[in-house]
Amino acid sequence: MGVNYLWDTNTVIYFLQRQFTPSAEKFIDNIISTSQPAISAVTEIELLCWKSASDNDLLTLRNFIKDSYVYELDQDIKDQTAEIRKHYNLKLPDAIIAATAIVNKLTLITRNTKDFDKVPGIKVSNPYEQ
């Protein structure tokens, strides 16, 4: 099973809280059947600092992270993040996520496509539009 998609933080939360529409859920189920979930290091951090998470939620989050491939911040991702920030003024977490997807040639799964529209070279897919 390979890695073809990078999950944005909102995608992970919708998935774990079962908040997807039936068509979005089908889209995600198809992805999971062929591709290991993958997240950026910044998504891991954002998930673990989720303020309203109960102990059970944190256990679920940690299990999801353990079962996912986590892309750490290597030099290529840091360099790409800096370029994105300089030219497109994205928030740092979004720039890191975008850079991770671009450097690793992954499609970013997110509901917030408008956050990434101006970044060239990124492939974005919104599960709610499937």
PDB file of N, CA, C and O in Angstrom, residues 2-78:
ATOM      1  N   GLY A   2       0.696   2.096  -0.961  1.00  0.00           N
ATOM      2  CA  GLY A   2       1.522   3.283  -1.080  1.00  0.00           C
ATOM      3  C   GLY A   2       0.911   4.487  -0.396  1.00  0.00           C
ATOM      4  O   GLY A   2      -0.112   4.394   0.283  1.00  0.00           O
ATOM      5  N   VAL A   3       1.553   5.609  -0.609  1.00  0.00           N
ATOM      6  CA  VAL A   3       1.061   6.884  -0.102  1.00  0.00           C
ATOM      7  C   VAL A   3       0.859   7.798  -1.298  1.00  0.00           C
ATOM      8  O   VAL A   3       1.807   8.070  -2.039  1.00  0.00           O
ATOM      9  N   ASN A   4      -0.377   8.234  -1.500  1.00  0.00           N
ATOM     10  CA  ASN A   4      -0.709   9.083  -2.637  1.00  0.00           C
ATOM     11  C   ASN A   4      -1.336  10.407  -2.224  1.00  0.00           C
ATOM     12  O   ASN A   4      -1.426  11.323  -3.032  1.00  0.00           O
ATOM     13  N   TYR A   5      -1.800  10.479  -0.995  1.00  0.00           N
ATOM     14  CA  TYR A   5      -2.541  11.642  -0.520  1.00  0.00           C
ATOM     15  C   TYR A   5      -1.974  12.136   0.800  1.00  0.00           C
ATOM     16  O   TYR A   5      -1.551  11.337   1.642  1.00  0.00           O
ATOM     17  N   LEU A   6      -2.011  13.445   0.974  1.00  0.00           N
ATOM     18  CA  LEU A   6      -1.664  14.058   2.251  1.00  0.00           C
ATOM     19  C   LEU A   6      -2.957  14.596   2.853  1.00  0.00           C
ATOM     20  O   LEU A   6      -3.672  15.362   2.206  1.00  0.00           O
ATOM     21  N   TRP A   7      -3.249  14.202   4.064  1.00  0.00           N
ATOM     22  CA  TRP A   7      -4.488  14.606   4.724  1.00  0.00           C
ATOM     23  C   TRP A   7      -4.250  15.908   5.478  1.00  0.00           C
ATOM     24  O   TRP A   7      -3.363  15.998   6.327  1.00  0.00           O
ATOM     25  N   ASP A   8      -5.066  16.908   5.192  1.00  0.00           N
ATOM     26  CA  ASP A   8      -5.034  18.146   5.960  1.00  0.00           C
ATOM     27  C   ASP A   8      -5.649  17.870   7.333  1.00  0.00           C
ATOM     28  O   ASP A   8      -6.400  16.899   7.517  1.00  0.00           O
ATOM     29  N   THR A   9      -5.369  18.724   8.286  1.00  0.00           N
ATOM     30  CA  THR A   9      -5.861  18.540   9.655  1.00  0.00           C
ATOM     31  C   THR A   9      -7.386  18.437   9.683  1.00  0.00           C
ATOM     32  O   THR A   9      -7.948  17.574  10.369  1.00  0.00           O
ATOM     33  N   ASN A  10      -8.074  19.285   8.911  1.00  0.00           N
ATOM     34  CA  ASN A  10      -9.536  19.238   8.934  1.00  0.00           C
ATOM     35  C   ASN A  10     -10.058  17.908   8.403  1.00  0.00           C
ATOM     36  O   ASN A  10     -11.063  17.402   8.884  1.00  0.00           O
ATOM     37  N   THR A  11      -9.369  17.314   7.452  1.00  0.00           N
ATOM     38  CA  THR A  11      -9.795  16.024   6.903  1.00  0.00           C
ATOM     39  C   THR A  11      -9.714  14.940   7.965  1.00  0.00           C
ATOM     40  O   THR A  11     -10.631  14.120   8.095  1.00  0.00           O
ATOM     41  N   VAL A  12      -8.643  14.944   8.729  1.00  0.00           N
ATOM     42  CA  VAL A  12      -8.489  13.947   9.799  1.00  0.00           C
ATOM     43  C   VAL A  12      -9.606  14.109  10.827  1.00  0.00           C
ATOM     44  O   VAL A  12     -10.234  13.121  11.236  1.00  0.00           O
ATOM     45  N   ILE A  13      -9.885  15.326  11.221  1.00  0.00           N
ATOM     46  CA  ILE A  13     -10.928  15.561  12.225  1.00  0.00           C
ATOM     47  C   ILE A  13     -12.296  15.129  11.710  1.00  0.00           C
ATOM     48  O   ILE A  13     -13.038  14.443  12.411  1.00  0.00           O
ATOM     49  N   TYR A  14     -12.633  15.507  10.482  1.00  0.00           N
ATOM     50  CA  TYR A  14     -13.922  15.078   9.911  1.00  0.00           C
ATOM     51  C   TYR A  14     -14.006  13.560   9.844  1.00  0.00           C
ATOM     52  O   TYR A  14     -15.058  12.969  10.135  1.00  0.00           O
ATOM     53  N   PHE A  15     -12.907  12.919   9.474  1.00  0.00           N
ATOM     54  CA  PHE A  15     -12.883  11.462   9.369  1.00  0.00           C
ATOM     55  C   PHE A  15     -13.096  10.818  10.741  1.00  0.00           C
ATOM     56  O   PHE A  15     -13.950   9.936  10.888  1.00  0.00           O
ATOM     57  N   LEU A  16     -12.346  11.261  11.726  1.00  0.00           N
ATOM     58  CA  LEU A  16     -12.427  10.640  13.051  1.00  0.00           C
ATOM     59  C   LEU A  16     -13.747  10.927  13.758  1.00  0.00           C
ATOM     60  O   LEU A  16     -14.215  10.115  14.548  1.00  0.00           O
ATOM     61  N   GLN A  17     -14.344  12.070  13.459  1.00  0.00           N
ATOM     62  CA  GLN A  17     -15.629  12.407  14.073  1.00  0.00           C
ATOM     63  C   GLN A  17     -16.819  11.960  13.221  1.00  0.00           C
ATOM     64  O   GLN A  17     -17.959  12.260  13.567  1.00  0.00           O
ATOM     65  N   ARG A  18     -16.532  11.273  12.137  1.00  0.00           N
ATOM     66  CA  ARG A  18     -17.577  10.758  11.235  1.00  0.00           C
ATOM     67  C   ARG A  18     -18.517  11.884  10.774  1.00  0.00           C
ATOM     68  O   ARG A  18     -19.734  11.754  10.824  1.00  0.00           O
ATOM     69  N   GLN A  19     -17.910  12.976  10.330  1.00  0.00           N
ATOM     70  CA  GLN A  19     -18.681  14.144   9.897  1.00  0.00           C
ATOM     71  C   GLN A  19     -18.785  14.266   8.379  1.00  0.00           C
ATOM     72  O   GLN A  19     -19.313  15.259   7.882  1.00  0.00           O
ATOM     73  N   PHE A  20     -18.283  13.290   7.640  1.00  0.00           N
ATOM     74  CA  PHE A  20     -18.348  13.363   6.193  1.00  0.00           C
ATOM     75  C   PHE A  20     -19.750  13.086   5.683  1.00  0.00           C
ATOM     76  O   PHE A  20     -20.498  12.319   6.283  1.00  0.00           O
ATOM     77  N   THR A  21     -20.081  13.695   4.575  1.00  0.00           N
ATOM     78  CA  THR A  21     -21.306  13.340   3.853  1.00  0.00           C
ATOM     79  C   THR A  21     -21.100  11.927   3.294  1.00  0.00           C
ATOM     80  O   THR A  21     -19.958  11.455   3.196  1.00  0.00           O
ATOM     81  N   PRO A  22     -22.172  11.257   2.889  1.00  0.00           N
ATOM     82  CA  PRO A  22     -21.999   9.909   2.331  1.00  0.00           C
ATOM     83  C   PRO A  22     -21.044   9.873   1.129  1.00  0.00           C
ATOM     84  O   PRO A  22     -20.216   8.956   1.034  1.00  0.00           O
ATOM     85  N   SER A  23     -21.115  10.857   0.245  1.00  0.00           N
ATOM     86  CA  SER A  23     -20.212  10.844  -0.917  1.00  0.00           C
ATOM     87  C   SER A  23     -18.765  11.109  -0.508  1.00  0.00           C
ATOM     88  O   SER A  23     -17.834  10.496  -1.041  1.00  0.00           O
ATOM     89  N   ALA A  24     -18.556  12.006   0.453  1.00  0.00           N
ATOM     90  CA  ALA A  24     -17.201  12.271   0.949  1.00  0.00           C
ATOM     91  C   ALA A  24     -16.650  11.041   1.668  1.00  0.00           C
ATOM     92  O   ALA A  24     -15.470  10.698   1.518  1.00  0.00           O
ATOM     93  N   GLU A  25     -17.495  10.373   2.429  1.00  0.00           N
ATOM     94  CA  GLU A  25     -17.069   9.164   3.130  1.00  0.00           C
ATOM     95  C   GLU A  25     -16.666   8.073   2.146  1.00  0.00           C
ATOM     96  O   GLU A  25     -15.650   7.389   2.334  1.00  0.00           O
ATOM     97  N   LYS A  26     -17.420   7.932   1.072  1.00  0.00           N
ATOM     98  CA  LYS A  26     -17.089   6.947   0.041  1.00  0.00           C
ATOM     99  C   LYS A  26     -15.743   7.283  -0.598  1.00  0.00           C
ATOM    100  O   LYS A  26     -14.914   6.398  -0.825  1.00  0.00           O
ATOM    101  N   PHE A  27     -15.514   8.559  -0.879  1.00  0.00           N
ATOM    102  CA  PHE A  27     -14.249   9.015  -1.448  1.00  0.00           C
ATOM    103  C   PHE A  27     -13.085   8.657  -0.526  1.00  0.00           C
ATOM    104  O   PHE A  27     -12.072   8.100  -0.957  1.00  0.00           O
ATOM    105  N   ILE A  28     -13.221   8.953   0.758  1.00  0.00           N
ATOM    106  CA  ILE A  28     -12.170   8.658   1.736  1.00  0.00           C
ATOM    107  C   ILE A  28     -11.981   7.150   1.887  1.00  0.00           C
ATOM    108  O   ILE A  28     -10.846   6.660   1.959  1.00  0.00           O
ATOM    109  N   ASP A  29     -13.063   6.394   1.921  1.00  0.00           N
ATOM    110  CA  ASP A  29     -12.959   4.932   2.022  1.00  0.00           C
ATOM    111  C   ASP A  29     -12.178   4.353   0.847  1.00  0.00           C
ATOM    112  O   ASP A  29     -11.366   3.438   1.018  1.00  0.00           O
ATOM    113  N   ASN A  30     -12.419   4.896  -0.357  1.00  0.00           N
ATOM    114  CA  ASN A  30     -11.676   4.437  -1.536  1.00  0.00           C
ATOM    115  C   ASN A  30     -10.192   4.753  -1.396  1.00  0.00           C
ATOM    116  O   ASN A  30      -9.338   3.950  -1.785  1.00  0.00           O
ATOM    117  N   ILE A  31      -9.885   5.919  -0.859  1.00  0.00           N
ATOM    118  CA  ILE A  31      -8.480   6.294  -0.657  1.00  0.00           C
ATOM    119  C   ILE A  31      -7.825   5.356   0.358  1.00  0.00           C
ATOM    120  O   ILE A  31      -6.726   4.853   0.143  1.00  0.00           O
ATOM    121  N   ILE A  32      -8.509   5.103   1.462  1.00  0.00           N
ATOM    122  CA  ILE A  32      -7.946   4.244   2.513  1.00  0.00           C
ATOM    123  C   ILE A  32      -7.719   2.821   2.012  1.00  0.00           C
ATOM    124  O   ILE A  32      -6.783   2.154   2.449  1.00  0.00           O
ATOM    125  N   SER A  33      -8.539   2.375   1.077  1.00  0.00           N
ATOM    126  CA  SER A  33      -8.379   1.008   0.575  1.00  0.00           C
ATOM    127  C   SER A  33      -7.144   0.854  -0.307  1.00  0.00           C
ATOM    128  O   SER A  33      -6.679  -0.267  -0.527  1.00  0.00           O
ATOM    129  N   THR A  34      -6.597   1.972  -0.811  1.00  0.00           N
ATOM    130  CA  THR A  34      -5.447   1.880  -1.716  1.00  0.00           C
ATOM    131  C   THR A  34      -4.225   2.659  -1.237  1.00  0.00           C
ATOM    132  O   THR A  34      -3.156   2.536  -1.839  1.00  0.00           O
ATOM    133  N   SER A  35      -4.364   3.466  -0.207  1.00  0.00           N
ATOM    134  CA  SER A  35      -3.280   4.359   0.189  1.00  0.00           C
ATOM    135  C   SER A  35      -3.266   4.530   1.702  1.00  0.00           C
ATOM    136  O   SER A  35      -4.306   4.789   2.304  1.00  0.00           O
ATOM    137  N   GLN A  36      -2.091   4.395   2.291  1.00  0.00           N
ATOM    138  CA  GLN A  36      -1.949   4.633   3.730  1.00  0.00           C
ATOM    139  C   GLN A  36      -2.201   6.107   4.013  1.00  0.00           C
ATOM    140  O   GLN A  36      -1.713   6.973   3.279  1.00  0.00           O
ATOM    141  N   PRO A  37      -2.959   6.437   5.063  1.00  0.00           N
ATOM    142  CA  PRO A  37      -3.106   7.851   5.417  1.00  0.00           C
ATOM    143  C   PRO A  37      -1.735   8.470   5.696  1.00  0.00           C
ATOM    144  O   PRO A  37      -0.867   7.824   6.286  1.00  0.00           O
ATOM    145  N   ALA A  38      -1.565   9.711   5.258  1.00  0.00           N
ATOM    146  CA  ALA A  38      -0.304  10.415   5.478  1.00  0.00           C
ATOM    147  C   ALA A  38      -0.621  11.837   5.919  1.00  0.00           C
ATOM    148  O   ALA A  38      -1.561  12.457   5.412  1.00  0.00           O
ATOM    149  N   ILE A  39       0.173  12.327   6.858  1.00  0.00           N
ATOM    150  CA  ILE A  39      -0.009  13.682   7.377  1.00  0.00           C
ATOM    151  C   ILE A  39       1.340  14.371   7.482  1.00  0.00           C
ATOM    152  O   ILE A  39       2.384  13.723   7.543  1.00  0.00           O
ATOM    153  N   SER A  40       1.301  15.684   7.528  1.00  0.00           N
ATOM    154  CA  SER A  40       2.484  16.484   7.776  1.00  0.00           C
ATOM    155  C   SER A  40       2.763  16.512   9.279  1.00  0.00           C
ATOM    156  O   SER A  40       1.845  16.336  10.095  1.00  0.00           O
ATOM    157  N   ALA A  41       4.005  16.784   9.620  1.00  0.00           N
ATOM    158  CA  ALA A  41       4.360  16.946  11.034  1.00  0.00           C
ATOM    159  C   ALA A  41       3.516  18.038  11.685  1.00  0.00           C
ATOM    160  O   ALA A  41       3.124  17.925  12.844  1.00  0.00           O
ATOM    161  N   VAL A  42       3.189  19.087  10.925  1.00  0.00           N
ATOM    162  CA  VAL A  42       2.377  20.167  11.503  1.00  0.00           C
ATOM    163  C   VAL A  42       0.949  19.688  11.780  1.00  0.00           C
ATOM    164  O   VAL A  42       0.345  20.087  12.774  1.00  0.00           O
ATOM    165  N   THR A  43       0.415  18.811  10.954  1.00  0.00           N
ATOM    166  CA  THR A  43      -0.910  18.248  11.229  1.00  0.00           C
ATOM    167  C   THR A  43      -0.872  17.402  12.502  1.00  0.00           C
ATOM    168  O   THR A  43      -1.788  17.479  13.328  1.00  0.00           O
ATOM    169  N   GLU A  44       0.190  16.638  12.677  1.00  0.00           N
ATOM    170  CA  GLU A  44       0.328  15.867  13.917  1.00  0.00           C
ATOM    171  C   GLU A  44       0.284  16.798  15.126  1.00  0.00           C
ATOM    172  O   GLU A  44      -0.434  16.543  16.096  1.00  0.00           O
ATOM    173  N   ILE A  45       1.018  17.885  15.065  1.00  0.00           N
ATOM    174  CA  ILE A  45       1.048  18.842  16.176  1.00  0.00           C
ATOM    175  C   ILE A  45      -0.330  19.463  16.387  1.00  0.00           C
ATOM    176  O   ILE A  45      -0.808  19.563  17.527  1.00  0.00           O
ATOM    177  N   GLU A  46      -0.970  19.885  15.297  1.00  0.00           N
ATOM    178  CA  GLU A  46      -2.297  20.499  15.423  1.00  0.00           C
ATOM    179  C   GLU A  46      -3.298  19.525  16.043  1.00  0.00           C
ATOM    180  O   GLU A  46      -4.127  19.919  16.874  1.00  0.00           O
ATOM    181  N   LEU A  47      -3.231  18.268  15.664  1.00  0.00           N
ATOM    182  CA  LEU A  47      -4.150  17.275  16.224  1.00  0.00           C
ATOM    183  C   LEU A  47      -3.910  17.078  17.721  1.00  0.00           C
ATOM    184  O   LEU A  47      -4.852  17.003  18.506  1.00  0.00           O
ATOM    185  N   LEU A  48      -2.655  17.014  18.115  1.00  0.00           N
ATOM    186  CA  LEU A  48      -2.339  16.751  19.514  1.00  0.00           C
ATOM    187  C   LEU A  48      -2.607  17.936  20.436  1.00  0.00           C
ATOM    188  O   LEU A  48      -2.693  17.762  21.647  1.00  0.00           O
ATOM    189  N   CYS A  49      -2.759  19.129  19.879  1.00  0.00           N
ATOM    190  CA  CYS A  49      -3.068  20.277  20.742  1.00  0.00           C
ATOM    191  C   CYS A  49      -4.531  20.705  20.629  1.00  0.00           C
ATOM    192  O   CYS A  49      -4.895  21.785  21.066  1.00  0.00           O
ATOM    193  N   TRP A  50      -5.375  19.831  20.114  1.00  0.00           N
ATOM    194  CA  TRP A  50      -6.802  20.078  19.986  1.00  0.00           C
ATOM    195  C   TRP A  50      -7.373  20.252  21.397  1.00  0.00           C
ATOM    196  O   TRP A  50      -7.426  19.319  22.190  1.00  0.00           O
ATOM    197  N   LYS A  51      -7.790  21.468  21.712  1.00  0.00           N
ATOM    198  CA  LYS A  51      -8.153  21.838  23.083  1.00  0.00           C
ATOM    199  C   LYS A  51      -9.358  21.098  23.647  1.00  0.00           C
ATOM    200  O   LYS A  51      -9.408  20.792  24.820  1.00  0.00           O
ATOM    201  N   SER A  52     -10.355  20.825  22.822  1.00  0.00           N
ATOM    202  CA  SER A  52     -11.575  20.201  23.346  1.00  0.00           C
ATOM    203  C   SER A  52     -11.512  18.674  23.334  1.00  0.00           C
ATOM    204  O   SER A  52     -12.507  18.014  23.625  1.00  0.00           O
ATOM    205  N   ALA A  53     -10.357  18.100  23.026  1.00  0.00           N
ATOM    206  CA  ALA A  53     -10.232  16.646  22.949  1.00  0.00           C
ATOM    207  C   ALA A  53     -10.279  16.021  24.341  1.00  0.00           C
ATOM    208  O   ALA A  53      -9.569  16.448  25.248  1.00  0.00           O
ATOM    209  N   SER A  54     -11.111  15.011  24.462  1.00  0.00           N
ATOM    210  CA  SER A  54     -11.164  14.240  25.710  1.00  0.00           C
ATOM    211  C   SER A  54     -10.005  13.239  25.712  1.00  0.00           C
ATOM    212  O   SER A  54      -9.290  13.087  24.715  1.00  0.00           O
ATOM    213  N   ASP A  55      -9.832  12.538  26.814  1.00  0.00           N
ATOM    214  CA  ASP A  55      -8.791  11.502  26.873  1.00  0.00           C
ATOM    215  C   ASP A  55      -9.031  10.441  25.807  1.00  0.00           C
ATOM    216  O   ASP A  55      -8.092   9.958  25.169  1.00  0.00           O
ATOM    217  N   ASN A  56     -10.293  10.086  25.593  1.00  0.00           N
ATOM    218  CA  ASN A  56     -10.639   9.100  24.572  1.00  0.00           C
ATOM    219  C   ASN A  56     -10.326   9.646  23.174  1.00  0.00           C
ATOM    220  O   ASN A  56      -9.817   8.920  22.318  1.00  0.00           O
ATOM    221  N   ASP A  57     -10.625  10.933  22.960  1.00  0.00           N
ATOM    222  CA  ASP A  57     -10.295  11.568  21.679  1.00  0.00           C
ATOM    223  C   ASP A  57      -8.792  11.530  21.433  1.00  0.00           C
ATOM    224  O   ASP A  57      -8.343  11.236  20.314  1.00  0.00           O
ATOM    225  N   LEU A  58      -8.010  11.853  22.455  1.00  0.00           N
ATOM    226  CA  LEU A  58      -6.554  11.840  22.311  1.00  0.00           C
ATOM    227  C   LEU A  58      -6.033  10.444  21.999  1.00  0.00           C
ATOM    228  O   LEU A  58      -5.100  10.290  21.192  1.00  0.00           O
ATOM    229  N   LEU A  59      -6.627   9.425  22.587  1.00  0.00           N
ATOM    230  CA  LEU A  59      -6.240   8.049  22.279  1.00  0.00           C
ATOM    231  C   LEU A  59      -6.541   7.741  20.812  1.00  0.00           C
ATOM    232  O   LEU A  59      -5.708   7.163  20.106  1.00  0.00           O
ATOM    233  N   THR A  60      -7.717   8.148  20.353  1.00  0.00           N
ATOM    234  CA  THR A  60      -8.089   7.947  18.953  1.00  0.00           C
ATOM    235  C   THR A  60      -7.129   8.689  18.030  1.00  0.00           C
ATOM    236  O   THR A  60      -6.680   8.148  17.009  1.00  0.00           O
ATOM    237  N   LEU A  61      -6.798   9.934  18.380  1.00  0.00           N
ATOM    238  CA  LEU A  61      -5.863  10.715  17.583  1.00  0.00           C
ATOM    239  C   LEU A  61      -4.489  10.041  17.529  1.00  0.00           C
ATOM    240  O   LEU A  61      -3.882   9.928  16.460  1.00  0.00           O
ATOM    241  N   ARG A  62      -4.003   9.619  18.673  1.00  0.00           N
ATOM    242  CA  ARG A  62      -2.680   8.977  18.715  1.00  0.00           C
ATOM    243  C   ARG A  62      -2.671   7.683  17.898  1.00  0.00           C
ATOM    244  O   ARG A  62      -1.674   7.368  17.225  1.00  0.00           O
ATOM    245  N   ASN A  63      -3.756   6.927  17.953  1.00  0.00           N
ATOM    246  CA  ASN A  63      -3.842   5.701  17.152  1.00  0.00           C
ATOM    247  C   ASN A  63      -3.861   6.019  15.652  1.00  0.00           C
ATOM    248  O   ASN A  63      -3.230   5.324  14.863  1.00  0.00           O
ATOM    249  N   PHE A  64      -4.592   7.071  15.281  1.00  0.00           N
ATOM    250  CA  PHE A  64      -4.607   7.469  13.878  1.00  0.00           C
ATOM    251  C   PHE A  64      -3.198   7.878  13.433  1.00  0.00           C
ATOM    252  O   PHE A  64      -2.730   7.468  12.368  1.00  0.00           O
ATOM    253  N   ILE A  65      -2.535   8.677  14.233  1.00  0.00           N
ATOM    254  CA  ILE A  65      -1.175   9.129  13.909  1.00  0.00           C
ATOM    255  C   ILE A  65      -0.233   7.933  13.791  1.00  0.00           C
ATOM    256  O   ILE A  65       0.566   7.850  12.853  1.00  0.00           O
ATOM    257  N   LYS A  66      -0.356   6.987  14.700  1.00  0.00           N
ATOM    258  CA  LYS A  66       0.494   5.796  14.678  1.00  0.00           C
ATOM    259  C   LYS A  66       0.283   4.994  13.393  1.00  0.00           C
ATOM    260  O   LYS A  66       1.229   4.421  12.844  1.00  0.00           O
ATOM    261  N   ASP A  67      -0.958   4.960  12.901  1.00  0.00           N
ATOM    262  CA  ASP A  67      -1.285   4.202  11.696  1.00  0.00           C
ATOM    263  C   ASP A  67      -1.012   4.983  10.404  1.00  0.00           C
ATOM    264  O   ASP A  67      -1.179   4.442   9.311  1.00  0.00           O
ATOM    265  N   SER A  68      -0.630   6.235  10.533  1.00  0.00           N
ATOM    266  CA  SER A  68      -0.386   7.098   9.382  1.00  0.00           C
ATOM    267  C   SER A  68       1.108   7.243   9.129  1.00  0.00           C
ATOM    268  O   SER A  68       1.923   7.046  10.027  1.00  0.00           O
ATOM    269  N   TYR A  69       1.428   7.629   7.905  1.00  0.00           N
ATOM    270  CA  TYR A  69       2.799   8.015   7.610  1.00  0.00           C
ATOM    271  C   TYR A  69       2.910   9.507   7.921  1.00  0.00           C
ATOM    272  O   TYR A  69       2.108  10.299   7.423  1.00  0.00           O
ATOM    273  N   VAL A  70       3.865   9.887   8.750  1.00  0.00           N
ATOM    274  CA  VAL A  70       4.053  11.291   9.121  1.00  0.00           C
ATOM    275  C   VAL A  70       5.289  11.818   8.396  1.00  0.00           C
ATOM    276  O   VAL A  70       6.397  11.305   8.589  1.00  0.00           O
ATOM    277  N   TYR A  71       5.081  12.836   7.558  1.00  0.00           N
ATOM    278  CA  TYR A  71       6.191  13.485   6.868  1.00  0.00           C
ATOM    279  C   TYR A  71       6.811  14.518   7.796  1.00  0.00           C
ATOM    280  O   TYR A  71       6.165  15.499   8.159  1.00  0.00           O
ATOM    281  N   GLU A  72       8.050  14.277   8.155  1.00  0.00           N
ATOM    282  CA  GLU A  72       8.773  15.207   9.022  1.00  0.00           C
ATOM    283  C   GLU A  72       9.293  16.383   8.196  1.00  0.00           C
ATOM    284  O   GLU A  72       9.266  16.356   6.969  1.00  0.00           O
ATOM    285  N   LEU A  73       9.785  17.401   8.862  1.00  0.00           N
ATOM    286  CA  LEU A  73      10.255  18.608   8.186  1.00  0.00           C
ATOM    287  C   LEU A  73      11.714  18.440   7.759  1.00  0.00           C
ATOM    288  O   LEU A  73      12.627  18.813   8.479  1.00  0.00           O
ATOM    289  N   ASP A  74      11.908  17.899   6.567  1.00  0.00           N
ATOM    290  CA  ASP A  74      13.265  17.803   6.046  1.00  0.00           C
ATOM    291  C   ASP A  74      13.636  19.108   5.335  1.00  0.00           C
ATOM    292  O   ASP A  74      12.811  20.027   5.232  1.00  0.00           O
ATOM    293  N   GLN A  75      14.851  19.206   4.858  1.00  0.00           N
ATOM    294  CA  GLN A  75      15.323  20.464   4.275  1.00  0.00           C
ATOM    295  C   GLN A  75      14.532  20.868   3.034  1.00  0.00           C
ATOM    296  O   GLN A  75      14.232  22.048   2.846  1.00  0.00           O
ATOM    297  N   ASP A  76      14.162  19.911   2.189  1.00  0.00           N
ATOM    298  CA  ASP A  76      13.377  20.242   0.992  1.00  0.00           C
ATOM    299  C   ASP A  76      12.032  20.863   1.362  1.00  0.00           C
ATOM    300  O   ASP A  76      11.586  21.831   0.732  1.00  0.00           O
ATOM    301  N   ILE A  77      11.376  20.306   2.366  1.00  0.00           N
ATOM    302  CA  ILE A  77      10.084  20.843   2.809  1.00  0.00           C
ATOM    303  C   ILE A  77      10.271  22.228   3.412  1.00  0.00           C
ATOM    304  O   ILE A  77       9.487  23.145   3.137  1.00  0.00           O
ATOM    305  N   LYS A  78      11.318  22.418   4.203  1.00  0.00           N
ATOM    306  CA  LYS A  78      11.570  23.741   4.792  1.00  0.00           C
ATOM    307  C   LYS A  78      11.856  24.777   3.711  1.00  0.00           C
ATOM    308  O   LYS A  78      11.329  25.901   3.768  1.00  0.00           O
TER     309      LYS A  78
END
